[in-house]
Structure formats: C-alpha cells, structure tokens
Coordinates of C-alpha atoms (C1' of nucleotides) in Angstrom, one line a residue:
Chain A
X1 CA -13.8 32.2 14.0
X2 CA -14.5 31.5 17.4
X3 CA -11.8 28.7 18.7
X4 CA -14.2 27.6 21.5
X5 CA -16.1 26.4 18.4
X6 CA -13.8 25.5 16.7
X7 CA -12.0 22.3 15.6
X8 CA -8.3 22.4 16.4
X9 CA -6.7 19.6 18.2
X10 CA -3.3 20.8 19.4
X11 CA -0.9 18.7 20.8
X12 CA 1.6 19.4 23.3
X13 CA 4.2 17.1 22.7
X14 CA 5.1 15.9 19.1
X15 CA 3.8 12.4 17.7
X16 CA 6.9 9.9 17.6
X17 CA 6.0 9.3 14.1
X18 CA 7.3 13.1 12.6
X19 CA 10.6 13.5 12.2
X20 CA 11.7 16.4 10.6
X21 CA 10.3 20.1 12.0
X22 CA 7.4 20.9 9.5
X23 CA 6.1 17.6 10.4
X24 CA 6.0 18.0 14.2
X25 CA 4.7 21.5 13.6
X26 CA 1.8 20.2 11.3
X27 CA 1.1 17.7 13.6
X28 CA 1.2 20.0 16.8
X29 CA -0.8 22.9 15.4
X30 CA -3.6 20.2 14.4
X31 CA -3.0 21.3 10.6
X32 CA -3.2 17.6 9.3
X33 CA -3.2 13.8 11.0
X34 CA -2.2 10.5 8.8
X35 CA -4.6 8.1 8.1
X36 CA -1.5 5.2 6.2
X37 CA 1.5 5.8 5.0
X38 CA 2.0 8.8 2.7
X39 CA -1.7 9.4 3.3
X40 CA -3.4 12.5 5.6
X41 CA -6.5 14.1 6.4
X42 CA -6.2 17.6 6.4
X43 CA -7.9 19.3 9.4
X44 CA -9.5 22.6 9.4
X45 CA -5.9 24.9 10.2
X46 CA -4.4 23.4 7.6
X47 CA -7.1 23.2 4.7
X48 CA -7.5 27.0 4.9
X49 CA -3.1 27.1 4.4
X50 CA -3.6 24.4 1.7
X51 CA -6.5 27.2 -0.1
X52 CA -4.4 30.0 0.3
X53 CA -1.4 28.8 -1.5
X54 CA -3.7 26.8 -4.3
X55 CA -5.1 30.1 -4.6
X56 CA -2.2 32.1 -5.2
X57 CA -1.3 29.5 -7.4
X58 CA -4.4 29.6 -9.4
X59 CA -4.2 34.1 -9.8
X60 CA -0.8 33.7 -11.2
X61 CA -1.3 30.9 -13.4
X62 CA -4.6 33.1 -14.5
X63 CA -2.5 36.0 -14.6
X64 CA 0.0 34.0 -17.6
X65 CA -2.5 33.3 -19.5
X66 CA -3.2 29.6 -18.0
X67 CA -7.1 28.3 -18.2
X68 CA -8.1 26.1 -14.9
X69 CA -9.8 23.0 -16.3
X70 CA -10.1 19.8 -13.7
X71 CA -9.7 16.5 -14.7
X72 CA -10.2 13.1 -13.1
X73 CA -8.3 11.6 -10.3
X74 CA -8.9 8.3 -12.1
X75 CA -8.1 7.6 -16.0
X76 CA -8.9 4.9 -18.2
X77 CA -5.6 2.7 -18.9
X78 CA -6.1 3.1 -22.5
X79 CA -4.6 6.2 -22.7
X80 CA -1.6 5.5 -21.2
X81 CA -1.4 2.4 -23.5
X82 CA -1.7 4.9 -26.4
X83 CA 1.2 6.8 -25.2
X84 CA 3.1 4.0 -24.3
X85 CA 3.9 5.1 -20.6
X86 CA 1.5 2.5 -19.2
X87 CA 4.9 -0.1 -19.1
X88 CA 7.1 2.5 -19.0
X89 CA 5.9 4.3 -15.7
X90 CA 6.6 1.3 -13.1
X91 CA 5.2 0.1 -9.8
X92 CA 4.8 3.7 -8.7
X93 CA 1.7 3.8 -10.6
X94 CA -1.8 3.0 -8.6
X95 CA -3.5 0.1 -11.0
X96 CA -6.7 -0.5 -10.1
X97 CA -9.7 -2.9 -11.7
X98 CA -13.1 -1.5 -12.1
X99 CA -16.3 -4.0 -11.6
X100 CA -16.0 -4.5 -14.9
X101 CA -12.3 -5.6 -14.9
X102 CA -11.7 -2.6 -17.3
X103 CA -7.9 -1.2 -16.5
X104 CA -7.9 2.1 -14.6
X105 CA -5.7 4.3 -12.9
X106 CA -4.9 6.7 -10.2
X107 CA -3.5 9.1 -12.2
X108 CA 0.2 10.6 -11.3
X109 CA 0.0 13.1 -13.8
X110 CA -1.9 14.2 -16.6
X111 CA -0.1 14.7 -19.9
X112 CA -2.5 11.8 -21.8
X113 CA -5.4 12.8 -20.0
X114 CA -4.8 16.6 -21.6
X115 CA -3.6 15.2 -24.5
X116 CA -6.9 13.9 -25.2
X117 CA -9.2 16.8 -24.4
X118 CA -6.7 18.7 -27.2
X119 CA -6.8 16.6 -30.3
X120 CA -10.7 16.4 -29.6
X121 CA -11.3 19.9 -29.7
X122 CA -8.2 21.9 -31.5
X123 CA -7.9 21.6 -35.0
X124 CA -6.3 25.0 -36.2
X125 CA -2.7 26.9 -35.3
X126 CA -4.9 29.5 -35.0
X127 CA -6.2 28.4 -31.6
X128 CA -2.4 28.0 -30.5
X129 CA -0.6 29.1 -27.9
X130 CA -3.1 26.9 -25.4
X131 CA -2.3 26.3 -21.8
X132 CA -4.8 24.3 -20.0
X133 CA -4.0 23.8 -15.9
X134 CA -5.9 22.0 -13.0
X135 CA -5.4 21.8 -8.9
X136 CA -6.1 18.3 -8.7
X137 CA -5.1 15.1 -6.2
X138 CA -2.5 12.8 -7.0
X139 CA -1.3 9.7 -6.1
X140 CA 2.0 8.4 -6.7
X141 CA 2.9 5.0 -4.9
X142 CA 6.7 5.7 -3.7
X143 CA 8.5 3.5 -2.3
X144 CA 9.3 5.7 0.7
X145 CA 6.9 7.8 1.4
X146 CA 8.4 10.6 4.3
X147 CA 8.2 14.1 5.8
X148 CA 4.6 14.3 6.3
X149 CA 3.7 16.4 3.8
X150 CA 6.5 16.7 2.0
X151 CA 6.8 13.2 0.5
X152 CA 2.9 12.2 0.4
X153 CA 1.8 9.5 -1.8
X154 CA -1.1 11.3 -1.9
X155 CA -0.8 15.1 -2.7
X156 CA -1.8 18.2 -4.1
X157 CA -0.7 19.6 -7.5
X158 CA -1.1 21.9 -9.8
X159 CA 0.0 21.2 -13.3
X160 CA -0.2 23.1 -16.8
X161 CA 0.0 21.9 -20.6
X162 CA 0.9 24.1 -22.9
X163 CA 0.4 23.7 -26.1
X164 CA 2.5 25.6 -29.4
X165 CA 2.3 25.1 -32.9
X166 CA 6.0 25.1 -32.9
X167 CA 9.6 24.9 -30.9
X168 CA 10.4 28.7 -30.8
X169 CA 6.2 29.3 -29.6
X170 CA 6.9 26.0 -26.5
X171 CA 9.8 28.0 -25.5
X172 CA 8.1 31.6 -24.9
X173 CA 5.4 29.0 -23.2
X174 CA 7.7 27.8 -21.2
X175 CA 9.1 31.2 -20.2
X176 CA 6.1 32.4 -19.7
X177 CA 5.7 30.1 -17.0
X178 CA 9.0 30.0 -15.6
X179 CA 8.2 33.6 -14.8
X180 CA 5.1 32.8 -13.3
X181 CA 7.1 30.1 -10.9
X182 CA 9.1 32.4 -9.3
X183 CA 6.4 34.8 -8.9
X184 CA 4.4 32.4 -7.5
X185 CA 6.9 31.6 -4.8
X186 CA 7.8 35.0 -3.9
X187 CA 4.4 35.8 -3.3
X188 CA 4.7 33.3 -0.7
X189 CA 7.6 34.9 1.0
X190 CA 9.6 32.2 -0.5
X191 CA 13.3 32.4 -2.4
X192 CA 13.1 29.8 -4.9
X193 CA 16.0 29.1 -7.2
X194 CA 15.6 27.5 -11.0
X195 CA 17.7 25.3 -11.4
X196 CA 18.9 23.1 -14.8
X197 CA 17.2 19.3 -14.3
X198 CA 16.3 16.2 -15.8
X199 CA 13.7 15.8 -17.1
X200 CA 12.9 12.7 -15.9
X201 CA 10.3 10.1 -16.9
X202 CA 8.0 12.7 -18.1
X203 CA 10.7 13.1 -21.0
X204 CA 12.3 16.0 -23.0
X205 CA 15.4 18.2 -23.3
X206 CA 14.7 21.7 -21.2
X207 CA 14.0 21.2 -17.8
X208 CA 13.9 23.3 -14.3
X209 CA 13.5 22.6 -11.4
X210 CA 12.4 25.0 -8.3
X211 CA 14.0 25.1 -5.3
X212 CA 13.0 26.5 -2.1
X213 CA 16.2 27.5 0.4
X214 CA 15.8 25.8 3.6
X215 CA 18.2 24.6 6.2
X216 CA 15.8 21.8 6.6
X217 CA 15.8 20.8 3.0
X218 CA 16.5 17.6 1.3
X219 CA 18.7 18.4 -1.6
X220 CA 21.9 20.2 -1.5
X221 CA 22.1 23.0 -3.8
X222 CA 24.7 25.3 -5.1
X223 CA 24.2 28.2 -6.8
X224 CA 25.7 31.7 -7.8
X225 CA 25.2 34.1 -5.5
X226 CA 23.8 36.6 -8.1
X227 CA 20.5 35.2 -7.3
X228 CA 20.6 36.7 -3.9
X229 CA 20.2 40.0 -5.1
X230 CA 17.6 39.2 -7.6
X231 CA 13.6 40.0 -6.6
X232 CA 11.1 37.5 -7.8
X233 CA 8.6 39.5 -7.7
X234 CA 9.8 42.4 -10.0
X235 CA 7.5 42.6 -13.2
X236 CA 10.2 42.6 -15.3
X237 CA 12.3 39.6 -14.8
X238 CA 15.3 38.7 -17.3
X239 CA 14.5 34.9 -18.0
X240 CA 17.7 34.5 -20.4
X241 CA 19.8 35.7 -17.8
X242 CA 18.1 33.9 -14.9
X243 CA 18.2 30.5 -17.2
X244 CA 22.2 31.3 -17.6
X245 CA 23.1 31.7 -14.2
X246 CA 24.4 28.3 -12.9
X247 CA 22.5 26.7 -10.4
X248 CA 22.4 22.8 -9.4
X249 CA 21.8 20.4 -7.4
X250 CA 24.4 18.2 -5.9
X251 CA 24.0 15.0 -7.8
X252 CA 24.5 17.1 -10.7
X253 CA 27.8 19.4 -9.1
X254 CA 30.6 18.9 -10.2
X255 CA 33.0 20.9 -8.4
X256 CA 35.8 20.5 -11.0
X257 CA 33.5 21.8 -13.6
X258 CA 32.0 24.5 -12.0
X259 CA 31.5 27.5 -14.2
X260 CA 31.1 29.9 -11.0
X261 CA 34.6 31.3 -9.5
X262 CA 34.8 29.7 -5.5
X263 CA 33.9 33.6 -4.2
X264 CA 30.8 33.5 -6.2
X265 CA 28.8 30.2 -5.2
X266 CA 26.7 29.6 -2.5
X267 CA 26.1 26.3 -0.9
X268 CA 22.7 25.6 1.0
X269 CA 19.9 23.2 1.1
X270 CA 16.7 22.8 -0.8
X271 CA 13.3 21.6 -1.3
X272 CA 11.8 21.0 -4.7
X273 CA 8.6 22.9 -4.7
X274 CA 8.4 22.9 -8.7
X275 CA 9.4 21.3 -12.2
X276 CA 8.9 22.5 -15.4
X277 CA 9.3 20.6 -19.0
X278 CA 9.8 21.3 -22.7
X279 CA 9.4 17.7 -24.2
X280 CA 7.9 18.5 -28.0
X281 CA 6.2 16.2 -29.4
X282 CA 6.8 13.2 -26.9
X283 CA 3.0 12.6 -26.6
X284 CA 1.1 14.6 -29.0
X285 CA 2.9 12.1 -32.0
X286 CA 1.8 8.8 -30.3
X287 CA -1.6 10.4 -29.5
X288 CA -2.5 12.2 -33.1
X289 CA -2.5 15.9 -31.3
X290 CA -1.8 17.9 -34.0
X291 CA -3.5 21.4 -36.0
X292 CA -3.7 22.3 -39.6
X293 CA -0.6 24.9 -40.0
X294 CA -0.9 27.9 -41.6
X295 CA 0.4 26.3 -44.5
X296 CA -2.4 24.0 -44.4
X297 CA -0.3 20.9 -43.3
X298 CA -1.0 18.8 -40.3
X299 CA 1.5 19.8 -37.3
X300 CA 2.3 17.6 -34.5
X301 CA 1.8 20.6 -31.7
X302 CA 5.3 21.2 -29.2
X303 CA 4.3 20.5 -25.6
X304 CA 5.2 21.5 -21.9
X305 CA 4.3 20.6 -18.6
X306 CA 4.5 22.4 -15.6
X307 CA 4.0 21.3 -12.1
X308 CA 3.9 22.7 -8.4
X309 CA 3.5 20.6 -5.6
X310 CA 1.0 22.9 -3.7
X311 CA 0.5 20.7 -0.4
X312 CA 4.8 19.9 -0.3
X313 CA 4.5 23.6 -0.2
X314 CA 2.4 23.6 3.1
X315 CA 5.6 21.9 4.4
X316 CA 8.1 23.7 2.5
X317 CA 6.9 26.9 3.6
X318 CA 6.8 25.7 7.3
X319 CA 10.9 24.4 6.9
X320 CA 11.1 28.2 6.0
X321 CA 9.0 29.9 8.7
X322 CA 9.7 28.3 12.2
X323 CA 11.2 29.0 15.6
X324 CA 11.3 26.8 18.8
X325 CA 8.0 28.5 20.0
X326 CA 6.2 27.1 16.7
X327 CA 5.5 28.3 13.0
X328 CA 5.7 32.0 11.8
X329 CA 3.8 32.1 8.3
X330 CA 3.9 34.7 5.7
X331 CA 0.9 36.9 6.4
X332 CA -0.2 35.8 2.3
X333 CA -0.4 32.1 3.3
X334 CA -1.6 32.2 6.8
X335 CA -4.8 30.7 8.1
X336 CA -6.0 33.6 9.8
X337 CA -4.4 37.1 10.0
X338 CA -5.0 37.7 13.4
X339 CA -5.2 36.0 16.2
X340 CA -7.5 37.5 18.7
X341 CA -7.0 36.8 22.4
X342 CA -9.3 37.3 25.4
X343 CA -7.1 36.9 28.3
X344 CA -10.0 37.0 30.8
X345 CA -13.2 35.7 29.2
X346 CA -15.0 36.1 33.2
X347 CA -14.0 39.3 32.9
X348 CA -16.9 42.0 31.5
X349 CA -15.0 44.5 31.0
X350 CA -12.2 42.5 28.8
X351 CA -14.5 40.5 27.4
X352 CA -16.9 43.5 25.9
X353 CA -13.5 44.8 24.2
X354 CA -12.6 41.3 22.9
X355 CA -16.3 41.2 21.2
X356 CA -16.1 44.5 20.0
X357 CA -12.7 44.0 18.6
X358 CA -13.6 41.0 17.2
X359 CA -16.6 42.1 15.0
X360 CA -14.6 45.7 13.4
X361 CA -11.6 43.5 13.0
X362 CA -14.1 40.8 10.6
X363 CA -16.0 44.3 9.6
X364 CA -12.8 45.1 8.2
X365 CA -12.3 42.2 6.0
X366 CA -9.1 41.0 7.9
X367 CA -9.3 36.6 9.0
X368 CA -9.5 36.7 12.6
X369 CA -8.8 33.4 14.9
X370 CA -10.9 34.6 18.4
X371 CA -9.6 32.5 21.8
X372 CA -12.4 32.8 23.9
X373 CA -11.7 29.8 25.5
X374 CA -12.1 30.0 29.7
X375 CA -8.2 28.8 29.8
X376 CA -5.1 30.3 31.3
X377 CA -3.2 32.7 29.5
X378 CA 0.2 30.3 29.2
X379 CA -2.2 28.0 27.2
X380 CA -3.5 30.5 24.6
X381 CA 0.0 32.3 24.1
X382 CA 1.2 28.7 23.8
X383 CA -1.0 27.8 21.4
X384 CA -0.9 31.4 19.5
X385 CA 2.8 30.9 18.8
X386 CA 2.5 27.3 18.0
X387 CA -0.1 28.2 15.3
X388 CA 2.1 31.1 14.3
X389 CA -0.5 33.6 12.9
X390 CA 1.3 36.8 12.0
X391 CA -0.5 39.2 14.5
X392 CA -1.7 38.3 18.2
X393 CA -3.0 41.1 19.7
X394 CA -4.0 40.3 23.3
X395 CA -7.0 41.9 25.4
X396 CA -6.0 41.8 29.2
X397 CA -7.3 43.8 32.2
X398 CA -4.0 45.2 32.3
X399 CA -4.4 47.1 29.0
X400 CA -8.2 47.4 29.6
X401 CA -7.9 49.7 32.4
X402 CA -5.8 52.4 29.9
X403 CA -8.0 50.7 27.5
X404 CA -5.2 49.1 25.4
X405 CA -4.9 46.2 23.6
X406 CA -1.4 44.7 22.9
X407 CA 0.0 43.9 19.4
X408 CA 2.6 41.5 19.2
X409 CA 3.9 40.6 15.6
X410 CA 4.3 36.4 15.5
X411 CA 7.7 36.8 13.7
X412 CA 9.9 39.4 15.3
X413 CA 8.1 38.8 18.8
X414 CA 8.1 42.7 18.7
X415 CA 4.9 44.6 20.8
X416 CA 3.1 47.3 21.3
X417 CA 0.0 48.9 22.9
X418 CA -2.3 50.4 21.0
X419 CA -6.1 52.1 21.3
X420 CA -8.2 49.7 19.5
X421 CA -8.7 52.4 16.6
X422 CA -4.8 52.4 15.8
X423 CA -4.9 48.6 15.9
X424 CA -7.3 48.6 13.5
X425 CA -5.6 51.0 11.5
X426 CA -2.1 49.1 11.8
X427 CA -3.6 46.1 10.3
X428 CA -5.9 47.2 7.6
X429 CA -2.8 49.4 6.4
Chain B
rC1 C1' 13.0 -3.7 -2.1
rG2 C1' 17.8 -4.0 1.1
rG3 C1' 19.4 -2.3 6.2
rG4 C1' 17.8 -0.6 11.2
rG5 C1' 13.8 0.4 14.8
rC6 C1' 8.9 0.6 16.8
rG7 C1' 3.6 -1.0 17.9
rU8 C1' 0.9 -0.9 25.8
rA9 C1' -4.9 4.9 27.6
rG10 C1' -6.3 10.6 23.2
rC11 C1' -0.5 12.1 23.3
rU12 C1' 4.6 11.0 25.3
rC13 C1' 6.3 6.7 27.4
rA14 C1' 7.5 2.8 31.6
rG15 C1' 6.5 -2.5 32.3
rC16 C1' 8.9 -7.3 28.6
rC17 C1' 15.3 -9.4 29.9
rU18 C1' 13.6 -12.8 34.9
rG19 C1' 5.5 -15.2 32.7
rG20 C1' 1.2 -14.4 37.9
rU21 C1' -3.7 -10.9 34.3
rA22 C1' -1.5 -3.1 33.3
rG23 C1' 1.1 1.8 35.1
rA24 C1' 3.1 7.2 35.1
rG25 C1' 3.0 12.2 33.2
rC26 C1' 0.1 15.2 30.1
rG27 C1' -4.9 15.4 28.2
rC28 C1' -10.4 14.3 29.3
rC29 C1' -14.9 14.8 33.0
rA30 C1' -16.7 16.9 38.0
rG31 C1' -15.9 20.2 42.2
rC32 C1' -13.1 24.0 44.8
rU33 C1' -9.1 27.5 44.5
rU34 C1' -6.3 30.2 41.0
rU35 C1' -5.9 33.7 36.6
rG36 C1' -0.6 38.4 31.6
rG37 C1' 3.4 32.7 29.2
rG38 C1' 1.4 25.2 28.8
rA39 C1' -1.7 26.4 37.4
rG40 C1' -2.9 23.7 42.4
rC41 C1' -5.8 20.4 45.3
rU42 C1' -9.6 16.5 45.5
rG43 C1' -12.4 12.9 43.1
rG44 C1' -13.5 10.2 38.4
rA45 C1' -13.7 7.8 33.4
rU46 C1' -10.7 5.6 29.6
rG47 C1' -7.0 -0.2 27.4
rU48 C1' -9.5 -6.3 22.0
rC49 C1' -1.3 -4.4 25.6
rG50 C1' -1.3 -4.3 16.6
rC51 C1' -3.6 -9.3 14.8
rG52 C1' -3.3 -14.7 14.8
rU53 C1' -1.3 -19.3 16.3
rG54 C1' 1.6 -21.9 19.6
rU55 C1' 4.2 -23.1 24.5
rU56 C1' 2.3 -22.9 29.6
rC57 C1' -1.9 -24.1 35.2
rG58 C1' -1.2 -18.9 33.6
rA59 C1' 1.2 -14.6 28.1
rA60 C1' 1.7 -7.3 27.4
rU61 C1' 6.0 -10.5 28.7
rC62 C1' 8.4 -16.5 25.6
rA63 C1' 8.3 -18.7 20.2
rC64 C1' 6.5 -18.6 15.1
rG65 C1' 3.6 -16.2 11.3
rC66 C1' 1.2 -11.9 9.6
rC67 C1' -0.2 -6.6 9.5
rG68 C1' 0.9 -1.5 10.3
rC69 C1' 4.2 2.7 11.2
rC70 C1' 9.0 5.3 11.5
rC71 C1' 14.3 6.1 10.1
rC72 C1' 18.8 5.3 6.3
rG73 C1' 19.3 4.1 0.8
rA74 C1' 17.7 4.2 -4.8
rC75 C1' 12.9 7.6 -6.9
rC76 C1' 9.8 12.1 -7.1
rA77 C1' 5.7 17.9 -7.1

RNA sequence: CGGGGCGUAGCUCAGCCUGGUAGAGCGCCAGCUUUGGGAGCUGGAUGUCGCGUGUUCGAAUCACGCCGCCCCGACCA
C-alpha cells in the first residue's frame, strides 16, 4: 500500500477526549474515530488490526473443533421471553420496536439465539459434542461506556456454544476451549492469566475469566507466580493444573485467605480479554434443547459459552505494546509488516530502490506500508513509530550511494544496514 | 443514575470573570527556499462560538432550559 493513497489521518497531538494510552494511540495513528458514546468507526489502520486478531481467533477456534456460524445482530424478543432473560437482563439491553411494533433486540449475546438453531436441528447424542461460534457485533448499553475501545457499547466478539449430552462431556468442552484461550492470546504476544470468576448474569457454577497483564489495566490481579514460567503456546498444556493454581482478581482477594505463601504471589494489573462458562442446562430446559440418549430418553443437553472480546483486544494489545514514541505491535497482529520508507521521493536514484524494494518485498508475500509521500523525513519517522509496524527499513541517499537500505526493528529501536537481498532475506526468514 | 468537568477553525486551546460582534499554535491551499527525526519565509482559505429561549441598544461572554462528550463510582468481552 501506497500511503500517498492511502487513508490514514494522523494526529499530532491527542484528542482531549482519550484518556488512557491505547486510546490516544488509536486515535493518533488514525486506527478508529467515535461517532457517540461507546460508538466508533473503524478507519482503515485499524480494520486490518481488528482482521488480524478475529482471524487468529477464528484458526484456533477451527483448530478445537469450533464451527463459525453467524447470527443476527438483531433477535426477535420472543426468545428471550422463552428463556426468561428478557426481565432478567436490565436496561443494558438495546429494545427496539420494529414497524410493526413487534419486540426486537440488539442482541448482547447469543445463548437463545444458538439455543434455537440447536433444538431445530439436533435430535440425537450422537451428533454431540457440538460447538457452534460466530465473530459478530454487539451492543451492550453500559452505563459508562470508557477507554475507547476497551469499554465500547458497541463491540466486537467472538462467542462459542458448546453443546454435550452430559456434565463430564461440558467439561472436556469447556477444557477444550480453555486451551484454545490461552493459545489464542499467546499467539498474540499476549500473557493472559485464567482466572476463577463469576459467572455472572449469563449463569452457572465454572467460570474463568482471561486476563491480559498490563500496567495500564483496569483490574488488579494477583496470581501465583508459577504462571510466569508457564508457555501458552506449548501443545501440551496441563489444564488441571492450570485451573488449580490460584489466580484472582481483587474484588475476589482475600489476603487472609490466600492459599499462595507471600514469596509466591504476584501482584499486577489486568484487562479482561475473555470469559468462559459452564452453566448446564440453564437455557436448554426453558427452551426444550434436548437429544434422544443413548438410552433412548430425552436429555436436556449441558451447555457452555465462551467469549473473547476481539475489538477490547485491539486496545488490550496496545496497553501491552507502547512506548512514548507510539505503539510497537506483535508482528502476528500488525497492520502491515513493514513499513517502507522513501526518504527522498525527488530523488531518482532513491526512489528507483524504494520501487524496486517495494514490489520484491509484496512479491514475497510480506504486508508492506510504502511512504512515498514528498514530506520531511521527521514526519515519516514520526509517523512510522507512532504507527508502530514491526520493521521500518528506510531508503536514503546516504545508504543509496553504498547501496544500503537501513532496517530498524519498531520495538528494540535496534538498526542495521543491509544490501536489499539480505533485507529481503531477514524478513521472509 | 450519583458526583465532578468540558463543548469556540480539522486538532490542541486562549477569549467568558468585567457584554461592543472571534484569536493563537499546529494542520490545510499556493509560491519560493530547504531535505536522515514532526523545517523556514511569504501569501491565502476555513467558524450556525453545541442547540433553544430570555435579559440587553448590543450576547461566545449574563440567566434559564435542553443536547452531547469526558473523568470518578456500581456493571461488563
């Protein structure tokens, strides 16, 4: 991508409106702008992050065993009559009329919704274990929306339903996506910790919740430090002994009662990035979603529910990966790879490099973001760091003259110069 | 919803107290110079001062009402 064609308004100084660092960044790099309260447009910079990370999302969601489905952002209120959750779920719900004064909703979540495409089509244990999963928008009306991103009313999610013809089937369900979870976010280049939650208004008695370490975060968390030398992304992770190492948030600390010695616990902030649920039979008895057994009686089928809030992770993964000069992604999540720069676009000799390194670097497969904008150099570093692609590699006449190019990795600041041919080979390694 | 704050140019803000018809920096447009870390000079464009009502000869400024946004609190992916 060209930036002189492209769209990415950059600002220099932060809107008064953001707050807290992920904001500003989003904001500054052009990644998003708010249209009310809770409520953004997501700009071209930060769609491609938002694709990336649903993406990921979706391969290891695929890779458990999940099928993507996608269901509405609107439901009929009927459902949620039939469960009984249309009282019980509160103002935070978006009611809406249709012309025909029928009773709809925005929906929040989608436990009825799945509910219903079940008992319509499964009729047999024998189709069981079943977990059905869709990216889809949300809207929850909080009462304080905040953080950008982070606290949207309107936002991003992806949740799963599993499906089990009985408790001890939900809970390797519910393993196998606890797995998933933390594979998921290590992927990312994130550390997320599961912790033991409530469960909340979407009900039931086995609950975690995800959270992301960040100094920035919202939630203080304390944990044993035996997660610190644990890799999420090892293919053979111990759930039982991840589930039974203690790990909480503060409004459920209790120092007094804490199981882990002083030495071992660590203390830190977090961001909820994911929640998982074991709640049984809590809709599929009000809504009739049962199978014929193998014993040829009629089962109420044991349920889960597992979300991930895919744009909070936009933010969450920014509270992570910042310095003063701007944002520093994870090469997995990152808009482009590279960010090419032409330092001298007047210049022939520069600029026949920059278009040659351009096309081998897109022959190559990698995502490159070209600046061959006719500004000053201060402005395109600037704006390179602020957008925080991992690799800038600069084309100057400097270089040119030795014909080098210079590599400088986003995160470590670290540089090099390099014949175009090693470049290439450095980042298609 | 309770508490606090803010709404003036695309962005950051001054002006409001003490009423006289709107400014700065950055950005934008044009020209010249400059060119390896947010350049310099010259010229130029851009505002229903959030909305409404009232007070007044006169309102960005004072009063009242409304709307929107942000921060702290309870809630959540």
């Amino acid at each position: 991508m060209r930036l002189s064609r492209y769209f990415l308004p950059v600002l220099k100084e932060a809107p008064a409106e953001a707050e807290i660092v992920s904001h500003r960044l989003m904001l500054r790099a052009g990644m998003i702008q708010q249209l009310a309260a809770g409520i953004y447009n997501w700009l071209p910079l930060g769609f491609r992050v938002l694709k990336k990370i649903e993406q990921i999302v979706r391969e290891e969601m695929d890779r458990a065993g999940a099928i993507e489905i996608l269901m509405p952002t609107i439901q009929p209120a009927d459902l949620w009559i039939e469960s009984g959750r249309y009282d019980a779920y509160g103002p935070e719900m978006l009611r809406i009329l249709d012309r025909h004064e029928r009773k709809m909703l925005y929906g929040p979540t989608n436990e009825e919704n799945v509910t219903d495409i079940f008992r319509r089509h499964v009729k047999s244990y024998r189709q069981l274990p079943l977990n059905l999963y869709h990216i889809q928008w949300k809207f929850r009306d909080e009462i304080r929306p905040r953080f950008g991103v982070m606290r949207g009313r309107e936002f991003l999610m992806k949740d799963a339903y599993s499906f089990d013809l009985d408790a001890e089937g939900a809970r390797r369900s519910y393993d196998a996506m606890f797995v998933a979870y933390l594979r998921t976010f290590a992927r990312m280049g994130l550390t997320a910790i599961p912790m033991q939650a409530e469960s909340g208004p979407i009900g039931g008695n086995m609950s975690h919740e995800f959270q992301i370490l960040a100094q920035t975060g919202e939630s203080h968390v304390y944990y044993d430090r035996a997660f610190e030398e644990i890799d999420f992304s090892a293919a053979d992770l111990d759930v039982d002994r991840l589930k039974s190492l203690y790990a909480a948030t503060d409004d459920k600390h209790d120092p007094a009662r804490c199981p882990v010695p002083a030495e071992r616990l660590r203390a830190g902030r977090g961001i909820e990035v994911g929640h998982i649920f074991y709640f049984g039979t809590k809709y599929s008895k009000p809504m009739g979603a049962t199978v014929t057994g193998p014993d040829g009686r009629e089962v109420e089928v044991e349920m889960g529910s597992y979300g991930i809030g895919v744009s909070r992770l936009v933010g969450a993964i920014i509270e992570a990966y910042h310095d003063e000069h701007g944002i520093t992604w994870p090469r997995p999540v990152a808009p482009f790879e590279v960010g090419l720069v032409n330092l001298r676009p007047d210049d022939s000799a520069c600029a026949a490099m920059a278009e040659d390194l351009y096309r081998r670097l897109q022959a190559a497969g990698i995502e490159v973001l070209y600046d061959d904008r006719d500004e000053r150099a201060g402005v395109k570093f600037a704006t390179m760091d602020l957008i925080g692609l991992p690799f800038q590699v600069t084309v100057g006449p400097r270089g040119v003259k030795e014909g080098k190019v210079e590599l400088k990795e986003r995160r470590s600041g670290a540089r090099s110069e390099l014949a175009p041919e090693s470049l290439l080979d450095r980042l298609t390694s």
